[in-house]
Short mmCIF file of C-alpha atoms and ligand atoms in Angstrom, two decimals:
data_model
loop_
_atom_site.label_atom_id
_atom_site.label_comp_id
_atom_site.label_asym_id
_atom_site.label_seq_id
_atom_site.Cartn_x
_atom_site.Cartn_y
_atom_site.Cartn_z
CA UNK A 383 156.27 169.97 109.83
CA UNK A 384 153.72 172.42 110.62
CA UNK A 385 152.14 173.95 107.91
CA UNK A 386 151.05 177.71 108.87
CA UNK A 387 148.13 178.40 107.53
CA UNK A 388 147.62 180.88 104.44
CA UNK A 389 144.33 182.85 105.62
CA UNK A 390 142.77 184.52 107.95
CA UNK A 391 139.93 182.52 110.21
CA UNK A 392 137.12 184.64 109.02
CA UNK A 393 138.01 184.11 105.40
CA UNK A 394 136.10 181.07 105.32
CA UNK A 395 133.10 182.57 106.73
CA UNK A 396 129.46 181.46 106.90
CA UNK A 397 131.01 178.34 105.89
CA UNK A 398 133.16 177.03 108.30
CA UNK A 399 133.28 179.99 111.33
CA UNK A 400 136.00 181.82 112.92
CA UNK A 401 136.25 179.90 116.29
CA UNK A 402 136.14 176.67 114.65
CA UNK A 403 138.93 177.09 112.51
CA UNK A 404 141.26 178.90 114.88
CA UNK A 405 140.20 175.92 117.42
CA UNK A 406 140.39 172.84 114.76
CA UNK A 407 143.71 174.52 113.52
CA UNK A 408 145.71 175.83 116.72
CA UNK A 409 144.58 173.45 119.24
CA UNK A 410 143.86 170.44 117.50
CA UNK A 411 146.03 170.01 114.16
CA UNK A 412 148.94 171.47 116.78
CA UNK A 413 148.41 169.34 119.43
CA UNK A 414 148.51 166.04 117.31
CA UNK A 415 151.92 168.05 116.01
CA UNK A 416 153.48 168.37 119.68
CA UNK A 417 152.85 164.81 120.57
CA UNK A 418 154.28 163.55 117.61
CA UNK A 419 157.65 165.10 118.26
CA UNK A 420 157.77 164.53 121.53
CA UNK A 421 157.44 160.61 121.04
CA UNK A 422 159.71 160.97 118.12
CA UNK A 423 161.99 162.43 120.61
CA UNK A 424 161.84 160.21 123.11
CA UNK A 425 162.44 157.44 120.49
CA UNK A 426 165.50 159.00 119.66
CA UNK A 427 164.30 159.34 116.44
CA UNK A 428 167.33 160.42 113.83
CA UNK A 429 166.26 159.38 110.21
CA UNK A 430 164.66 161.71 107.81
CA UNK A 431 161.51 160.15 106.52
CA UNK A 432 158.66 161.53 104.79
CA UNK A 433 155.58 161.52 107.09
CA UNK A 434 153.80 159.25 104.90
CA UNK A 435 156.95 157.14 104.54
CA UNK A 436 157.01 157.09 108.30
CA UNK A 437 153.91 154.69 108.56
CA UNK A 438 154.90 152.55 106.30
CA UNK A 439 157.94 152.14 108.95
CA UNK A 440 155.79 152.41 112.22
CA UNK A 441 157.66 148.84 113.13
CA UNK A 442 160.70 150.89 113.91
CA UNK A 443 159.42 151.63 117.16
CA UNK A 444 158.80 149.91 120.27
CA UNK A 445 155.65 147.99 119.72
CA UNK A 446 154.30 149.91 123.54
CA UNK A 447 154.67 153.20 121.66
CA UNK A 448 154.04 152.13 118.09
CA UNK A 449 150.17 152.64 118.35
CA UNK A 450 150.31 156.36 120.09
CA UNK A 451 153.20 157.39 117.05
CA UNK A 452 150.70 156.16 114.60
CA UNK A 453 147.75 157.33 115.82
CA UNK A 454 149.30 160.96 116.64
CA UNK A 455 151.12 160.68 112.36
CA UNK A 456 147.57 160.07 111.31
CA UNK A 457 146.23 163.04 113.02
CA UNK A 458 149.33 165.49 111.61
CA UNK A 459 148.58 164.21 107.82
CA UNK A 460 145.07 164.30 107.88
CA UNK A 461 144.71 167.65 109.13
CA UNK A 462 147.59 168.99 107.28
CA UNK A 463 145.73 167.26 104.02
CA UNK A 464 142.84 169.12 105.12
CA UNK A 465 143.90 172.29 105.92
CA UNK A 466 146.62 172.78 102.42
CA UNK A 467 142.57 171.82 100.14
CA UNK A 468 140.52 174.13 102.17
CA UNK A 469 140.92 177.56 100.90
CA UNK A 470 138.45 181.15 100.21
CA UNK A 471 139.94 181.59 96.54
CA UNK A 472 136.91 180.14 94.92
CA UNK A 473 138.45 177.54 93.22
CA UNK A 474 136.01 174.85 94.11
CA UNK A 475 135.10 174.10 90.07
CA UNK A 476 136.94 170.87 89.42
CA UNK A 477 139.21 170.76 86.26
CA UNK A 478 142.48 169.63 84.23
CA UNK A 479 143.81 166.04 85.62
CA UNK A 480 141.60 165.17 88.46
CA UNK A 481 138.50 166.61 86.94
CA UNK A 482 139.31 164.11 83.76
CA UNK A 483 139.89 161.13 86.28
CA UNK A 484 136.90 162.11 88.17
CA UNK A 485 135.15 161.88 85.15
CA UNK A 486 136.38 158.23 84.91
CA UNK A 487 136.10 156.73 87.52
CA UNK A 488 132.12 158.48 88.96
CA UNK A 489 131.09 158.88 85.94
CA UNK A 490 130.92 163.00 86.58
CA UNK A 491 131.97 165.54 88.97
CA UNK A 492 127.90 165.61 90.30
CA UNK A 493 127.94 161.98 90.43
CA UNK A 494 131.14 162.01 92.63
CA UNK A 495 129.75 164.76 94.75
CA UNK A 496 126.69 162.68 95.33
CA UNK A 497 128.52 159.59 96.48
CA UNK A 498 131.02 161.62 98.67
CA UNK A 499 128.53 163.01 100.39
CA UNK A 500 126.35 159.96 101.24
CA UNK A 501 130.00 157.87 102.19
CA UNK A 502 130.30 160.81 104.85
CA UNK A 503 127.00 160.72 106.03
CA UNK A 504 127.67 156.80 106.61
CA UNK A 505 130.51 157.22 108.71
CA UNK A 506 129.99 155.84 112.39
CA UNK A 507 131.91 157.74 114.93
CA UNK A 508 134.52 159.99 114.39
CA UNK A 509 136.80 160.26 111.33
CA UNK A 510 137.11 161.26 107.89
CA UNK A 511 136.24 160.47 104.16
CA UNK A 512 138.65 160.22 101.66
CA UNK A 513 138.95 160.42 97.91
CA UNK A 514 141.96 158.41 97.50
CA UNK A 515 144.12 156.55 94.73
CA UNK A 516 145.47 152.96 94.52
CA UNK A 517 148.48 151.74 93.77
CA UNK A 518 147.25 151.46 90.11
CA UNK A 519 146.12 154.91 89.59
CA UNK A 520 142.25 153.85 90.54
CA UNK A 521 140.24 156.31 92.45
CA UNK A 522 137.82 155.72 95.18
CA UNK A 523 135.83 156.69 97.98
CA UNK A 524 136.56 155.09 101.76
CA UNK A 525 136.02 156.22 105.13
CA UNK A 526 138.58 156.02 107.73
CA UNK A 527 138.06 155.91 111.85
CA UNK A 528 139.51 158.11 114.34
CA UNK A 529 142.54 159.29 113.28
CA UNK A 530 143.47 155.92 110.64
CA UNK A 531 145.48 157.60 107.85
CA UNK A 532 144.62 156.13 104.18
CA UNK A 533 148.42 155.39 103.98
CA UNK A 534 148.05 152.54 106.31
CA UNK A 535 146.25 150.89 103.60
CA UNK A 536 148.32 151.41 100.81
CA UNK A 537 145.94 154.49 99.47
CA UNK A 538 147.30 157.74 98.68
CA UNK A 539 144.96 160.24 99.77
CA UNK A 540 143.80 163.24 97.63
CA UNK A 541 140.89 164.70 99.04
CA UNK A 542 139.52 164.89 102.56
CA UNK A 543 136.43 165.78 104.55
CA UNK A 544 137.25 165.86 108.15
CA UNK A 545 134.12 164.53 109.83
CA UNK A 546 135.15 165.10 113.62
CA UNK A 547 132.63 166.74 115.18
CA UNK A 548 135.46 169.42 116.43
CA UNK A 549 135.33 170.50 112.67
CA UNK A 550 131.23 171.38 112.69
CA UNK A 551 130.02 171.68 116.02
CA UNK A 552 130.09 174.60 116.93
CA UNK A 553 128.56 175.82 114.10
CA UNK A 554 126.21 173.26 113.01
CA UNK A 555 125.52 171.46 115.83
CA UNK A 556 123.95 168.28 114.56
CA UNK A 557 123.47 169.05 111.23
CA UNK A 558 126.68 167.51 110.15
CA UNK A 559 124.97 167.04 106.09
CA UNK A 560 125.07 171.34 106.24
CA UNK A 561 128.74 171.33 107.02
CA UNK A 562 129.39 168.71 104.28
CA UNK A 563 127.60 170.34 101.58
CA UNK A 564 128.89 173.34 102.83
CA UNK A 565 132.72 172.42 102.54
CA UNK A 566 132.13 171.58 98.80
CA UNK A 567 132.17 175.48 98.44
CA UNK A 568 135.70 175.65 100.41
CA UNK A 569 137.52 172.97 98.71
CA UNK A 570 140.39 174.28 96.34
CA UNK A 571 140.27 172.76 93.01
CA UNK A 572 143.78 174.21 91.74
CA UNK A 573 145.59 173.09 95.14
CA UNK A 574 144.03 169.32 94.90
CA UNK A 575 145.12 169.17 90.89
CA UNK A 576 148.37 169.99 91.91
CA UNK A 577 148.70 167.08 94.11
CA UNK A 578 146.87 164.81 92.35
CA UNK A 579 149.70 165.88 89.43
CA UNK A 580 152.32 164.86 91.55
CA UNK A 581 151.12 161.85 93.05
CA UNK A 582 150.40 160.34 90.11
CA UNK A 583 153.72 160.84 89.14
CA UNK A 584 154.80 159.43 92.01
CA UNK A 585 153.27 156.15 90.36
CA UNK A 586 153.67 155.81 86.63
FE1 LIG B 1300 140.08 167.55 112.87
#
């Protein structure tokens, strides 16, 4: 379940810093990992379902734990979302599938960018903003709270900007529109039309 991370924490440098991403990554994304198992364990938890799967079947579970599972499951696929699309291999020029369904759906890849970015900047609190994709192929933009996964509302996600302040602060302090526009350079095109690829798939 834990997805070890492919680079080093300077390679994404002046973007997103060194202490950040070791900190976001090793304490964070693992600690939401840790407490998943363990309540998984103490469930007693046997079956072998997909981690997205698994919300869709959060009523398995006592209803006093139920919240906790889901809320620690939201936190593993977020960050493990955000971690796989986040990458220093300068890919971050959208193309092939998504680009053309991008295209679409915002009109244009700027056009998306510019409506991304001011969803983020709306978000109250902490959490994340999505580009996800409905059960009938349509894309759009949402924000999520806390650790809510898009799953929980029958989205699929594709891309996401983690908006905690965990992921910025240290760096930007309160300039949380520099870290957006800044993660726009980190985001890896040929990772995200891989996925997309397969989700849609997944659907038609
Ligand atoms: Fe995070």
């Amino acid at each position: 379940m834990y997805i070890k991370i492919n680079l080093d924490y300077n390679s994404l440098e002046p973007y997103i810093d060194n202490k950040t991403l070791m900190l976001h990554y090793n304490v964070i994304y693992s600690g939401y990992i840790d407490k998943l198992n363990k309540l998984l364990k103490k469930n007693n938890y046997k079956d072998n379902y997909s981690l997205n799967e698994l919300v869709d079947k959060i009523d398995m579970f006592p209803l006093e734990d139920r919240g906790e599972i889901l809320y620690n499951l939201g936190g593993v696929l977020n960050h493990k979302l955000y971690f796989y699309e986040i990458s220093d291999k300068g890919n971050n020029i959208p193309y092939g599938e998504i680009l053309k369904d991008i295209n679409k759906y915002f009109g244009s890849y700027d056009n998306f960018k510019k409506e991304f970015i001011k969803k983020s900047l709306n978000l109250v609190g902490s959490g994340y903003t999505f580009l996800v994709m409905d059960k009938t192929g349509k894309l759009q933009i949402i924000n999520t709270s806390n650790e809510d996964t898009p799953y929980s509302y029958g989205f699929i996600p594709i891309i996401v900007l983690d908006l905690w302040e965990h992921s910025y602060y240290l760096k930007y302090t309160t300039n949380k529109e520099a870290y957006i526009n800044n993660w726009f350079n980190l985001i890896d095109f040929k990772k995200i039309n891989d996925l997309y690829i397969e989700n849609k798939k997944s659907l038609f």
